[in-house]
Tab-separated table of C-alpha atoms in Angstrom:
chain	number	residue	atom	x	y	z
A	1	MET	CA	14.774	-2.867	-10.054
A	2	SER	CA	11.728	-4.051	-8.150
A	3	THR	CA	9.177	-6.568	-9.322
A	4	GLU	CA	6.477	-5.115	-7.089
A	5	PRO	CA	3.885	-2.711	-8.537
A	6	ALA	CA	4.298	0.991	-7.928
A	7	LEU	CA	2.459	2.377	-4.915
A	8	SER	CA	-0.344	4.808	-5.498
A	9	SER	CA	-0.392	8.230	-3.894
A	10	GLN	CA	-3.238	7.001	-1.683
A	11	ALA	CA	-0.928	4.429	-0.081
A	12	PHE	CA	1.462	7.202	0.932
A	13	ALA	CA	-1.342	9.420	2.228
A	14	ALA	CA	-2.285	6.732	4.761
A	15	GLN	CA	1.129	6.951	6.488
A	16	PRO	CA	1.700	9.342	9.382
A	17	ALA	CA	3.189	12.656	8.242
A	18	GLU	CA	6.334	12.247	10.353
A	19	ALA	CA	7.121	8.810	8.950
A	20	ALA	CA	6.450	9.888	5.384
A	21	ALA	CA	8.663	12.963	5.813
A	22	ALA	CA	11.493	10.850	7.200
A	23	GLY	CA	11.120	8.269	4.415
A	24	VAL	CA	10.659	5.369	6.826
A	25	GLU	CA	7.723	3.160	7.625
A	26	PRO	CA	6.631	2.775	11.249
A	27	ALA	CA	8.134	-0.246	13.004
A	28	ARG	CA	6.099	-3.417	12.956
A	29	SER	CA	4.541	-4.718	16.113
A	30	SER	CA	6.330	-7.498	17.941
A	31	SER	CA	3.560	-9.921	16.934
A	32	ALA	CA	4.661	-9.751	13.269
A	33	GLU	CA	7.424	-12.260	12.630
A	34	LEU	CA	10.183	-11.902	10.097
A	35	PRO	CA	10.069	-14.344	7.179
A	36	THR	CA	12.230	-17.435	7.657
A	37	ALA	CA	12.479	-18.758	4.094
A	38	PRO	CA	15.855	-18.275	2.380
A	39	CYS	CA	15.863	-15.463	-0.207
A	40	SER	CA	12.984	-13.628	1.526
A	41	VAL	CA	13.148	-9.845	1.077
A	42	VAL	CA	12.262	-7.181	3.647
A	43	TRP	CA	12.795	-3.416	3.723
A	44	SER	CA	14.316	-1.389	6.533
A	45	GLY	CA	15.453	2.223	6.510
A	46	GLY	CA	14.871	2.517	2.766
A	47	HIS	CA	17.074	-0.479	1.934
A	48	SER	CA	16.214	-4.030	0.947
A	49	TYR	CA	17.632	-6.996	2.855
A	50	VAL	CA	17.673	-10.594	1.624
A	51	ARG	CA	17.701	-13.565	3.999
A	52	GLU	CA	20.789	-15.727	3.535
A	53	GLY	CA	20.910	-19.340	4.674
A	54	SER	CA	18.566	-21.262	6.914
A	55	THR	CA	20.571	-22.064	10.052
A	56	GLY	CA	22.376	-19.126	11.604
A	57	ALA	CA	20.715	-16.980	8.953
A	58	ARG	CA	21.380	-13.285	8.526
A	59	TRP	CA	19.981	-10.511	6.380
A	60	ALA	CA	22.250	-9.082	3.654
A	61	GLY	CA	21.901	-5.641	2.113
A	62	VAL	CA	23.874	-2.491	1.396
A	63	ASP	CA	24.179	0.878	3.131
A	64	ASP	CA	23.812	4.343	1.548
A	65	ARG	CA	27.301	4.067	0.049
A	66	GLY	CA	26.829	0.615	-1.465
A	67	ARG	CA	28.858	-1.211	1.180
A	68	ALA	CA	27.690	-4.656	2.294
A	69	ARG	CA	25.699	-4.699	5.518
A	70	PHE	CA	24.558	-7.766	7.441
A	71	LEU	CA	21.827	-7.706	10.082
A	72	THR	CA	20.425	-10.271	12.485
A	73	ASP	CA	16.712	-10.818	13.098
A	74	ALA	CA	17.070	-8.819	16.328
A	75	ASP	CA	18.687	-5.920	14.442
A	76	LEU	CA	15.780	-5.758	11.999
A	77	ARG	CA	13.169	-5.909	14.762
A	78	ARG	CA	14.914	-3.055	16.569
A	79	ARG	CA	15.235	-0.921	13.401
A	80	GLY	CA	11.732	-1.683	12.110
A	81	TRP	CA	10.975	-3.482	8.871
A	82	SER	CA	8.329	-3.952	6.208
A	83	HIS	CA	7.407	-6.426	3.469
A	84	ARG	CA	7.281	-3.564	0.986
A	85	GLN	CA	9.353	-0.546	0.141
A	86	ALA	CA	8.367	2.614	1.983
């Protein structure tokens, strides 16, 4: 369950058709930095990831089958990420 407000249909209309059809948000530019605070949440590939720890931190989430998945900052940059659910 998310604590963020629901997105309006106008927010979805602003996305490129290909990205909206695939259910993913376009990758962020390299100038946008991932959050560094513990317990920060980002979205990638339709899944949420929570930052664990402060030194040697990693991002924890689950895959489509509910199995634990851990990503590094580099993994998220490569996959694309967002502060909000796509």
